[in-house]
XYZ file of C-alpha atoms in Angstrom:
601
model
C 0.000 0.000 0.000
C 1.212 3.637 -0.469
C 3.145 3.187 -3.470
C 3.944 5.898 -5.673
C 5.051 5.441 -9.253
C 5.930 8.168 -12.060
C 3.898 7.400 -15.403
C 6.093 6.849 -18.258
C 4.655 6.225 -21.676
C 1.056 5.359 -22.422
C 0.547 3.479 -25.361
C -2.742 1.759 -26.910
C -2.688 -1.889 -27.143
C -4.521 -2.035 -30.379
C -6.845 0.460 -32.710
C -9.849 -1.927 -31.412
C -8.842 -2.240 -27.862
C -10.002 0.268 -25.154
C -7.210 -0.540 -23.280
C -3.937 1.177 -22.581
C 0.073 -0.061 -21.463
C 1.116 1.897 -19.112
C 5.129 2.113 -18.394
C 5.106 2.580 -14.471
C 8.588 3.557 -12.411
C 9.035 3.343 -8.765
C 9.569 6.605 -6.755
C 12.557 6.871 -4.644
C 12.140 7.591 -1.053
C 13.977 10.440 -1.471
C 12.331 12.097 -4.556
C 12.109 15.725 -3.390
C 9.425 17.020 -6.292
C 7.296 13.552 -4.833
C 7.930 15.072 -1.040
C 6.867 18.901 -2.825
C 3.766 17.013 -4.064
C 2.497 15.618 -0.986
C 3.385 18.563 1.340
C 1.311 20.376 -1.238
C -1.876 17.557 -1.231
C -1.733 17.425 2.723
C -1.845 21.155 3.266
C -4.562 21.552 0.845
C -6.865 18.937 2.352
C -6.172 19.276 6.381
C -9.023 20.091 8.803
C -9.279 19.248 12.472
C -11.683 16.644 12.215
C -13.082 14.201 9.525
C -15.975 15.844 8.100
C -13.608 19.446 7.422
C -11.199 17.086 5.624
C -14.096 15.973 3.495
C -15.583 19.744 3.373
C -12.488 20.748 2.002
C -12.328 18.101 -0.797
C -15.727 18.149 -1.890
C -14.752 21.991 -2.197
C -11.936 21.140 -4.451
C -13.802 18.500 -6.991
C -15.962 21.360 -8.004
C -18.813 19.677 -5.707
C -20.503 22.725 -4.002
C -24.105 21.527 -3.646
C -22.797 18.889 -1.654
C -20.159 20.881 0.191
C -23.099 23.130 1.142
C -25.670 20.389 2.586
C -22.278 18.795 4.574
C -21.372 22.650 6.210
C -25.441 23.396 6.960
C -25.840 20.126 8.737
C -22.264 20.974 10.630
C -23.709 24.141 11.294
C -26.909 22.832 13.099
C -24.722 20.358 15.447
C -23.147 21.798 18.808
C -20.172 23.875 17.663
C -18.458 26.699 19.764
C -17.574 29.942 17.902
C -14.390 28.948 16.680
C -16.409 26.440 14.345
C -19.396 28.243 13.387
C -16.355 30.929 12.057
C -14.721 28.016 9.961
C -18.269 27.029 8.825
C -19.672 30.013 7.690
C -16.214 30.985 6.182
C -16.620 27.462 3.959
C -20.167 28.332 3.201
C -18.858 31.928 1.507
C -16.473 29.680 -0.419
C -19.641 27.314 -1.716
C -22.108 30.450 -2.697
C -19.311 32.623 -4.441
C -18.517 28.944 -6.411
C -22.454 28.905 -7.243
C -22.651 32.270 -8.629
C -24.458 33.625 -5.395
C -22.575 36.121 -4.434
C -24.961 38.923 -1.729
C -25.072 35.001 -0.324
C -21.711 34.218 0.016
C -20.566 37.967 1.130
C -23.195 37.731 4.252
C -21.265 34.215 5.155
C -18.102 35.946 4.795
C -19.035 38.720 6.773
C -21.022 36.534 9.607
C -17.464 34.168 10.001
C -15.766 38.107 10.326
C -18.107 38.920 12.962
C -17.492 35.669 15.112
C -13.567 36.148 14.590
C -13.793 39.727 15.948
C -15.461 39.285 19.731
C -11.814 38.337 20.519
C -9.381 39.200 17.966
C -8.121 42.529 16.498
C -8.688 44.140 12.594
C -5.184 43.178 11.932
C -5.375 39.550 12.825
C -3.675 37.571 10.900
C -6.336 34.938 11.284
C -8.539 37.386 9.516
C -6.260 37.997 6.255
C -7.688 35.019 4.184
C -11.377 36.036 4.745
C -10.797 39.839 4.012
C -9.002 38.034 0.770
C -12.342 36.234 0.064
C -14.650 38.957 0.461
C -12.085 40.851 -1.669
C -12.831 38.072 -4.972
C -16.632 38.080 -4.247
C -16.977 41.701 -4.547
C -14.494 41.651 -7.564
C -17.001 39.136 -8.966
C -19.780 41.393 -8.119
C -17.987 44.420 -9.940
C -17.982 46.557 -7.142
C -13.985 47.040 -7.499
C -13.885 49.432 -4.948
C -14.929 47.497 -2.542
C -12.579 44.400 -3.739
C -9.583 46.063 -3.641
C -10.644 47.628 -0.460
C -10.925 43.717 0.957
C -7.603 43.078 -0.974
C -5.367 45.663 0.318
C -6.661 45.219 4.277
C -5.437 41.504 3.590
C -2.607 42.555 1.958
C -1.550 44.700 4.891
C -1.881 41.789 7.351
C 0.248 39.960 5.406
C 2.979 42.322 4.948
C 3.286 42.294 8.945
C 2.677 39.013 9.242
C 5.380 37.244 6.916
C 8.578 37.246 5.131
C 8.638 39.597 2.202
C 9.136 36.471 -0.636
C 6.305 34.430 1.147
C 3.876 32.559 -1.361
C 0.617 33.852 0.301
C 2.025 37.567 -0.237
C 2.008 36.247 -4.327
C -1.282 35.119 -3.650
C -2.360 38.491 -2.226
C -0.736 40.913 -4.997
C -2.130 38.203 -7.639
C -5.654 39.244 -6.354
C -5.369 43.005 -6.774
C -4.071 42.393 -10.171
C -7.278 40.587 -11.242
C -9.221 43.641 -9.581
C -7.272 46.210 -11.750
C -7.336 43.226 -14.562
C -11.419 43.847 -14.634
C -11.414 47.555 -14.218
C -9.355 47.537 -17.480
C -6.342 49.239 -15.295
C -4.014 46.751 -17.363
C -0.640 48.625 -16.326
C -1.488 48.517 -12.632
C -2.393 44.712 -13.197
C 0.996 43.973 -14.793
C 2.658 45.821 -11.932
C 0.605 43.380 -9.448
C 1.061 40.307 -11.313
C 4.941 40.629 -11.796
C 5.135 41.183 -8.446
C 3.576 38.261 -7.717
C 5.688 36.494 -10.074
C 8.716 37.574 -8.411
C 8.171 35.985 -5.402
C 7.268 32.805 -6.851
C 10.261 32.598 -8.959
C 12.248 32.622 -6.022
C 9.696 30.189 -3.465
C 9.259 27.533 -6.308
C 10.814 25.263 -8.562
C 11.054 26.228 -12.491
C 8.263 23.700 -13.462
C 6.246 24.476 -10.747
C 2.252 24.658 -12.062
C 1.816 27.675 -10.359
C 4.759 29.201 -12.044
C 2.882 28.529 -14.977
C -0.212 30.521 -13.726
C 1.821 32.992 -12.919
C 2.972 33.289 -16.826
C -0.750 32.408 -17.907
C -2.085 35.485 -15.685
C 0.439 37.794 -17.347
C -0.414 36.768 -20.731
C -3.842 37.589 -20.011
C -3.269 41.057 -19.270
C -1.338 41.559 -22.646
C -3.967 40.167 -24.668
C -6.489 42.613 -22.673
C -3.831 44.857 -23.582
C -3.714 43.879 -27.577
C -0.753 43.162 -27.335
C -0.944 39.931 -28.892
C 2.678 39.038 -29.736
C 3.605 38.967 -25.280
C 0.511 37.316 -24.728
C 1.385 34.151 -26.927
C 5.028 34.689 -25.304
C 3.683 34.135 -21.582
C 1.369 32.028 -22.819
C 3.886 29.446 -24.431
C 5.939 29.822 -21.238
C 3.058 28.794 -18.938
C 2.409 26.494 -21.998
C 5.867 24.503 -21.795
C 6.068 24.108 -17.791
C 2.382 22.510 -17.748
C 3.877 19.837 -20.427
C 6.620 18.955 -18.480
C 4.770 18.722 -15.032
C 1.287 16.924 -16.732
C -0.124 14.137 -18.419
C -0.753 14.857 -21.929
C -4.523 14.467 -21.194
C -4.724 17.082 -18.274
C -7.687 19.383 -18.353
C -5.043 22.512 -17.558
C -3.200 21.714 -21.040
C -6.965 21.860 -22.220
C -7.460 25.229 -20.496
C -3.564 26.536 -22.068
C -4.703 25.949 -25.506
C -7.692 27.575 -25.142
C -5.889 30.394 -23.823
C -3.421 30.669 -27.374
C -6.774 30.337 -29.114
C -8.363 33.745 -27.575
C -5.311 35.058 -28.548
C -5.251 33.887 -32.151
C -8.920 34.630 -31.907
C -8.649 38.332 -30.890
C -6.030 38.639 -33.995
C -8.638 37.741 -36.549
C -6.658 34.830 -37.061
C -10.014 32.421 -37.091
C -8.358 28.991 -38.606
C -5.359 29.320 -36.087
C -7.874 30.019 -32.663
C -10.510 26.818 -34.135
C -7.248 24.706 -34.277
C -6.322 25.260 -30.719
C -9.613 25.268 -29.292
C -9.953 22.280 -30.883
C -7.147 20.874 -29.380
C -8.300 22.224 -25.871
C -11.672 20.126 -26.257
C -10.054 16.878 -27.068
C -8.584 17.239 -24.111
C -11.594 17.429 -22.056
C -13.720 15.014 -23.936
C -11.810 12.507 -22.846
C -10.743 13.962 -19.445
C -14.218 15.067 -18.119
C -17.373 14.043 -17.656
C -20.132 15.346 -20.656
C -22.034 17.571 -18.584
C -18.562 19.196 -16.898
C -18.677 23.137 -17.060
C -15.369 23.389 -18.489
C -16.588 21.102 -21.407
C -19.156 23.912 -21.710
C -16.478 26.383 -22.169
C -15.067 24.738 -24.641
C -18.435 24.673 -26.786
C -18.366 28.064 -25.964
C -15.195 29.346 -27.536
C -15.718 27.321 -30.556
C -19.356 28.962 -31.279
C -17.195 32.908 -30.629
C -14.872 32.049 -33.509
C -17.528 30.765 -35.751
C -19.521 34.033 -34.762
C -16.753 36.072 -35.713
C -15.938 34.139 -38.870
C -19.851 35.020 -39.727
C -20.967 31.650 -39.955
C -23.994 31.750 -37.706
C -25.601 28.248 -37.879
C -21.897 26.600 -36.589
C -22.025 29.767 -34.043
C -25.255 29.142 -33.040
C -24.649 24.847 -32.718
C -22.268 25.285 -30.429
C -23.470 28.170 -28.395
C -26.326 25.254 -27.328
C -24.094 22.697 -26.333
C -22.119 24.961 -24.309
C -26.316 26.083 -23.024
C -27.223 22.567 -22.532
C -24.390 21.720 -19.938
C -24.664 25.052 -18.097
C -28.570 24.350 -17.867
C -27.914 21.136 -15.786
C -24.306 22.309 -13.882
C -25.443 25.704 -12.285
C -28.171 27.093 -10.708
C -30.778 29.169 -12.741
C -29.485 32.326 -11.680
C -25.890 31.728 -12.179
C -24.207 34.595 -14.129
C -22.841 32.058 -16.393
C -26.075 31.211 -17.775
C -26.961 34.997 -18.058
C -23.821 34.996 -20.518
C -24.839 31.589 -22.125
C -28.169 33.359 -23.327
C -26.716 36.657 -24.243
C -24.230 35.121 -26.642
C -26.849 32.753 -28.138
C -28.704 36.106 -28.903
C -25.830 37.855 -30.324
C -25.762 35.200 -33.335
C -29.428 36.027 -34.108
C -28.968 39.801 -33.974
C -25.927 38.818 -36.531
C -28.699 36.805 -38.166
C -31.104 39.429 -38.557
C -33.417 37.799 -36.398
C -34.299 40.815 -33.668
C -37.285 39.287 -32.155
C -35.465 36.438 -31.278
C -32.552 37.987 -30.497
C -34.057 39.884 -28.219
C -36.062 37.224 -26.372
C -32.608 35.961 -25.315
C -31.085 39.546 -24.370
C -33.669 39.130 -21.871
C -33.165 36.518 -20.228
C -29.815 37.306 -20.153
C -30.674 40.379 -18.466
C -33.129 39.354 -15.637
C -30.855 37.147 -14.467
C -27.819 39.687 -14.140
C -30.380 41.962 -12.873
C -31.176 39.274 -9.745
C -27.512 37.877 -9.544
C -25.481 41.202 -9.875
C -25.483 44.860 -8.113
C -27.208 47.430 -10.450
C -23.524 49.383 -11.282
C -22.486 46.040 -12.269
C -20.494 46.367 -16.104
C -21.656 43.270 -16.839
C -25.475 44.918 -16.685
C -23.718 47.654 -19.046
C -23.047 45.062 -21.728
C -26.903 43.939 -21.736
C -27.592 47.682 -21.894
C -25.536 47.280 -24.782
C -26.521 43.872 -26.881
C -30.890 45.987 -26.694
C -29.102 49.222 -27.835
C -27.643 47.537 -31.210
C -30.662 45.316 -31.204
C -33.431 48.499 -31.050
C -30.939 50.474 -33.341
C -31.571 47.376 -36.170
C -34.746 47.406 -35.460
C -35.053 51.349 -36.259
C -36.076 52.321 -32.869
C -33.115 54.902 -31.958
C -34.964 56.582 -29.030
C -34.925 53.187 -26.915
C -31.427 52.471 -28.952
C -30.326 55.960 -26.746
C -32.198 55.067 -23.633
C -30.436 51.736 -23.434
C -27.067 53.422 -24.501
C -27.594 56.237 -21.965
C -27.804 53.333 -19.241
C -24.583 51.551 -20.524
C -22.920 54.472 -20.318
C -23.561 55.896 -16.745
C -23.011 51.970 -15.461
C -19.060 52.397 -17.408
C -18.426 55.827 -16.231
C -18.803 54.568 -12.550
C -16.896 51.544 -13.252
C -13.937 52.123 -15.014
C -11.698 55.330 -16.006
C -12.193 57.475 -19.086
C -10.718 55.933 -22.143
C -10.796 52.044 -20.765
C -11.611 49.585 -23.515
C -14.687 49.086 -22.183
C -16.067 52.536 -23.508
C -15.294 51.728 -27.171
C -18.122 50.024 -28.341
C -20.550 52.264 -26.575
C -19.187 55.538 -28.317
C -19.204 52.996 -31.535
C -23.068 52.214 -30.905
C -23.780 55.887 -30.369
C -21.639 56.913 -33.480
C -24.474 54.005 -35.614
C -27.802 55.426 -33.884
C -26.394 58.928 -34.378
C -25.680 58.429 -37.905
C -29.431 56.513 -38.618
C -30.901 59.577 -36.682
C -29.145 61.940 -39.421
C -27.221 63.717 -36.556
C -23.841 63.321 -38.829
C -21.734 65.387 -36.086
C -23.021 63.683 -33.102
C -21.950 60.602 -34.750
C -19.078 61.757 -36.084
C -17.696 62.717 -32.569
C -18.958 59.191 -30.731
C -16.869 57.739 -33.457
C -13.466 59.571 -33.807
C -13.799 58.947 -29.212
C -13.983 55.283 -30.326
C -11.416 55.406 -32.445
C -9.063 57.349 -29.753
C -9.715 54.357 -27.685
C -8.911 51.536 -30.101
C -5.686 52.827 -31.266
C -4.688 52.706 -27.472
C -5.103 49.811 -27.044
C -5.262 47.168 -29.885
C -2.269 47.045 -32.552
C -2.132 48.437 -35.647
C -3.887 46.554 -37.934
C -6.694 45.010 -35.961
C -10.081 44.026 -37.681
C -11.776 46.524 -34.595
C -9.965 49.364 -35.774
C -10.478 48.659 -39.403
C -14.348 48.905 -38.852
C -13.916 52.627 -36.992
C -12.454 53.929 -40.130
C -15.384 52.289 -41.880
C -17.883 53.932 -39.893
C -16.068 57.467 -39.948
C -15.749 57.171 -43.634
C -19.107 56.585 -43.831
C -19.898 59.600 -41.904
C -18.143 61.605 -44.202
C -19.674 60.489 -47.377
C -23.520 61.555 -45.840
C -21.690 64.868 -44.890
C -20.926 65.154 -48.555
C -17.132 64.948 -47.936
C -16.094 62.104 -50.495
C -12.558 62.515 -50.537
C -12.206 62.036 -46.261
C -14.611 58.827 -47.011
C -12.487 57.332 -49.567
C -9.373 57.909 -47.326
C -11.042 55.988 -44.140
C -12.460 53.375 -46.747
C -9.091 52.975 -47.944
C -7.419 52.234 -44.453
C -10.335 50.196 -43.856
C -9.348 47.541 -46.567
C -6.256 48.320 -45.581
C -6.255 45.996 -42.401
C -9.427 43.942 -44.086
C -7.465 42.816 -47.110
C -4.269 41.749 -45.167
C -5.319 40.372 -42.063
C -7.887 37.604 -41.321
C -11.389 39.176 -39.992
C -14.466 38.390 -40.207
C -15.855 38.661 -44.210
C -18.836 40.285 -43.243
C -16.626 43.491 -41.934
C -15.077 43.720 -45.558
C -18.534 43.020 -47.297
C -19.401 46.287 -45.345
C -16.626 48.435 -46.545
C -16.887 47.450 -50.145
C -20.842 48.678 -50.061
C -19.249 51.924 -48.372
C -17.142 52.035 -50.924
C -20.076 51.731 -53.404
C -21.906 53.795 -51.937
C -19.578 56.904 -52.393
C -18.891 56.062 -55.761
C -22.410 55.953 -56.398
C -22.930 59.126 -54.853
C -20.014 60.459 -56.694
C -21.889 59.263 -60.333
C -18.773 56.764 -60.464
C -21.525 54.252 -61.473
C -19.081 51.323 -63.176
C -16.820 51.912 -59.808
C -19.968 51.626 -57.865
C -21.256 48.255 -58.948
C -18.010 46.498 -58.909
C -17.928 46.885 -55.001
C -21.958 46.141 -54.652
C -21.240 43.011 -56.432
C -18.212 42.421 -54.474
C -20.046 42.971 -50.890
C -22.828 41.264 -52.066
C -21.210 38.400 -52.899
C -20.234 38.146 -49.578
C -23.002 38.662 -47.841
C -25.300 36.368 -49.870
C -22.659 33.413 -49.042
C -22.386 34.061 -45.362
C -26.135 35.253 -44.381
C -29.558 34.111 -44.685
C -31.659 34.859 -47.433
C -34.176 36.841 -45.843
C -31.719 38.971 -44.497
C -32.482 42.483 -43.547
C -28.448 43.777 -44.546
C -29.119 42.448 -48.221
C -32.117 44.463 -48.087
C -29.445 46.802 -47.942
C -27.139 46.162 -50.616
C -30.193 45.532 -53.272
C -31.424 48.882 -52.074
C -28.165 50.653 -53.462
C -27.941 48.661 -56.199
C -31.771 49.566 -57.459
C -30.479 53.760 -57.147
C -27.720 52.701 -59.010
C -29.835 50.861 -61.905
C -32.218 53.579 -61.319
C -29.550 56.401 -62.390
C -28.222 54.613 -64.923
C -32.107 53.955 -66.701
C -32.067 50.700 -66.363
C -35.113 50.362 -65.259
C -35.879 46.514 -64.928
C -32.604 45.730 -62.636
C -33.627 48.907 -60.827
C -36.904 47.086 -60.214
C -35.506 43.501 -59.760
C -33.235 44.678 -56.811
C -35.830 46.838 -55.038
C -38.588 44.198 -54.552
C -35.705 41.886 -53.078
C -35.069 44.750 -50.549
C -38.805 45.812 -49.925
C -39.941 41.656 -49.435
C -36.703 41.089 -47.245
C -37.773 44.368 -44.991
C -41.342 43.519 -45.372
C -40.785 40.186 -43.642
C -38.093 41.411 -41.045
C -38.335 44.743 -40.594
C -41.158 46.358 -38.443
C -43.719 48.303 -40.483
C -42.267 51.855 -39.251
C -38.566 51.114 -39.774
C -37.193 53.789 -41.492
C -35.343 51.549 -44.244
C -38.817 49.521 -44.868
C -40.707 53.565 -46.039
C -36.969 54.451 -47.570
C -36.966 51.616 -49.931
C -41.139 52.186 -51.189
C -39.818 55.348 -51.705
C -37.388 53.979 -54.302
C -40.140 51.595 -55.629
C -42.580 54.758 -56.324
C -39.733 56.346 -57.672
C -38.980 53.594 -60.086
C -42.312 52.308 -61.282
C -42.736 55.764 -62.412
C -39.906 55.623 -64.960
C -41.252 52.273 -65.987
């Protein structure tokens, strides 16, 4: 009994065969990374009695329904104080797990309260539940607050221990995810490479948490845009979790999911599918089919094909990922709030509002229960009805929506964070369809500002700014500035991989102006060419080829001929007829054009 061996190779027997030979070596008595290991296993699983022990571990297998009927019937058996505090400090642990967090805060707070009839603020004792309350409130959004929680810890710590101790990492690792979220990506490197100091000195080189430590830096540059040091700390936390795991081991799953965002956030599509792929191999055959992180997986795979523009792959795996996070969490986990809102993303993409809607709403009345009302989170459902009513031609609740966005990011985060972009962006489109060219103007050059802080050069986002603002300047009359901002549009859209759709849109800019400029022969060759796009990657019925047969029936029109001028309007009047409601402003615009051309016929 108790014998430890190092896996070697693992080899199939045969193609048929479900079964594997595994080489096996003895572990020396001495094995020091063996001794690391089970220092490590026996700190993270000790408890004064039995039941803790099995608190603890239940905790750690991800079982928190459990974990929470175990601590409520240790809670209703004769404790003294000193329990109830470890109790109700486990039961913050389970709700923040389950997404409740007002829940798991009031635990937090009720274990504080017992601690503090006979110990000080500065307790060390206390330090690891001021931490705790710190990451609920960070989940929560209420930074403030978090990094409140985070820095009282922090100080406890600081008088408490050794300036290279490992909990210290842990502490300065926390206030980096706080400034992480508020978008305050130069104070989160500063935390984070503190934290990695320490840990290069406390632990070995192939440590896991080493590779963490990389993984969390990574993040922040890929927040950042800076794509090229993300994969970099990335690879690093990549090639320590090779050494140290199985090739099967979920946290290889979760490092190649983390290259794909990154490839993903490029515009490099085929790159980010193969590595997500790769990731969900992983945990097909390492988890169980209804495992959260399995749902993940789904997830990431349905963002790339909804980038890509190919909404019915989008939309496939957007319901797997649904389906597992239906039967893992709680109804009013956060997760699921997220779950719904993406699923309605694809059918605003799709052109299906009603529906897409629907599913913005359930998004949002479960963020509304789950979350505090200043949450950014509720700022991005704010956001998904404002493009929806702004489709739908209903800019005054577009602006009511945006208005509530807005005040929700200007209480959460700096001026100028990321975060702001793609409200100014919104703004800049309802602006524009409310014929308020400088309002829109300005909401656009502010998102641009934003976007060239902080993504690179020649990323798709900032390709579709200069679309919008050359846009602009063609309804203002000004076709030489649109041309220009077309031009650097197609640019970035011609050299990098984005998503077609964005370069479908240019190219009817572009036609657009031309058209407007009686370049007529100019004109049609980029119709045709967004067209072409758009009638491989959307649905028939859809209302943005309404859009493009629209400008193609002026164009026919002010050529004379007639018949093609007629052909292409009825597409866009039966595709708005069906999808559009009866007031939209496009649906009147394009019986306009009909009157207009069945009088020259």
């Amino acid at each position: 009994m108790h014998t430890i061996f190092r896996i070697g190779e693992v080899r199939k027997l045969d193609k048929k065969s479900p079964l594997y030979e595994v080489d096996l070596k003895l572990t020396a008595d001495d094995d020091q990374q063996l001794r690391q290991l089970t220092n490590r296993i026996r700190e993270e699983s000790s408890g004064s009695t039995g039941w803790y022990r099995m608190g603890k571990l239940l905790l750690k297998i991800g079982q928190f329904n459990k974990a929470e009927e175990l601590y409520m019937a240790l809670l209703e058996q004769p404790s003294d104080d000193s329990d109830k505090a470890y109790i109700y400090h486990q039961l913050g642990w389970v709700k923040r797990n389950q997404g409740q967090y007002k829940e798991a805060v009031s635990s937090y707070e009720m274990s504080l309260k017992i601690k503090r009839k006979t110990l000080p603020e500065d307790h060390p004792s206390l330090a690891n539940t001021y931490n705790n309350i710190g990451l609920v409130y960070n989940n929560m959004g209420d930074y403030s607050k978090a990094l409140e929680f985070h820095e009282k810890d922090l100080e406890i710590k600081k008088k408490a221990l050794p300036p290279n101790h490992p909990e210290l990492a842990t502490s300065y690792n926390n206030i980096a995810i706080v400034y992480n979220d508020m978008g305050d990506y130069s104070k989160a490197l500063e935390f984070y490479e503190k934290a990695h100091k320490i840990k290069e000195k406390a632990l070995p080189s192939t440590h896991p948490d080493l590779a963490q430590s990389y993984n969390n830096i990574g993040a922040v540059y890929n927040n950042m845009g800076d794509y090229s040091k993300a994969l970099e700390f990335y690879e690093k936390s990549h090639k320590i979790k090779e050494k140290a795991l199985p090739p099967n081991h979920p946290d290889l799953a979760i490092s190649y999911g983390n290259i794909g965002q990154v490839y993903n956030n490029m515009g490099d599509y085929s790159k980010a599918l193969e590595f997500y792929e790769k990731s969900h191999k992983i945990f097909e055959k390492a988890l169980p089919p209804n495992h959260p992180d399995l749902a993940t997986s789904y997830n990431n795979i349905g963002q790339v094909y909804n980038n890509m523009g190919d909404y019915s792959k989008a939309l496939e795996f957007y319901e797997k990922s649904h389906k597992i996070l239906e039967k893992a969490l709680p109804s009013n986990h956060p997760n699921l709030a997220t779950s719904y809102n993406n699923i309605g993303q694809v059918y605003n993409n799709m052109g299906d509002y009603s529906k897409a809607r629907e599913f913005y709403e359930k998004s949002h009345k479960i963020k509304e229960k789950a979350l505090p009302p200043n949450h950014p989170e509720l700022a991005i459902s704010y956001l998904n009805f404002a493009a929806c009513y702004e489709r739908m031609g209903d800019y005054a609740a577009a602006l009511k929506a945006l208005r509530s966005a807005f005040q929700i990011q200007q209480q959460a985060f700096q001026e100028g964070n990321p975060a702001f972009a793609s409200t100014y962006s919104c703004l800049g489109r309802v602006y524009r369809s409310m014929k308020d060219y400088s309002k829109a103007l300005d909401n656009f050059e502010k998102c641009l500002a934003i976007v060239q802080k902080t993504l690179p050069e020649k990323h798709p986002n900032q390709a579709i700014t200069y679309s919008n603002i050359g846009d602009v300047h063609r309804l203002m009359g000004n076709y030489e500035k649109a041309l220009a901002f077309h031009q650097k549009a197609l640019n970035i859209q011609e050299n990098v991989q984005c998503n077609p759709l964005d370069c479908a849109l240019t190219y009817i800019n572009l036609g657009e102006t031309y058209r407007e400029m009686k370049d007529y022969s100019t004109a049609l060759t980029y119709f045709e060419k967004g067209l072409e796009i758009r009638e491989k990657k959307l649905p028939k019925n859809h209302p943005d080829l309404a859009v493009v047969y629209h400008n193609m029936a002026k164009l026919y029109l002010a050529t004379r001929k007639y018949s093609m001028a007629m052909k292409n309007i009825q597409q866009a009047v039966e595709i708005a007829q069906e999808k559009l409601p009866s007031t939209h402003p496009h649906l009147l615009e394009y019986k306009e054009t009909f009157e207009k051309i069945r009088k020259k016929m």
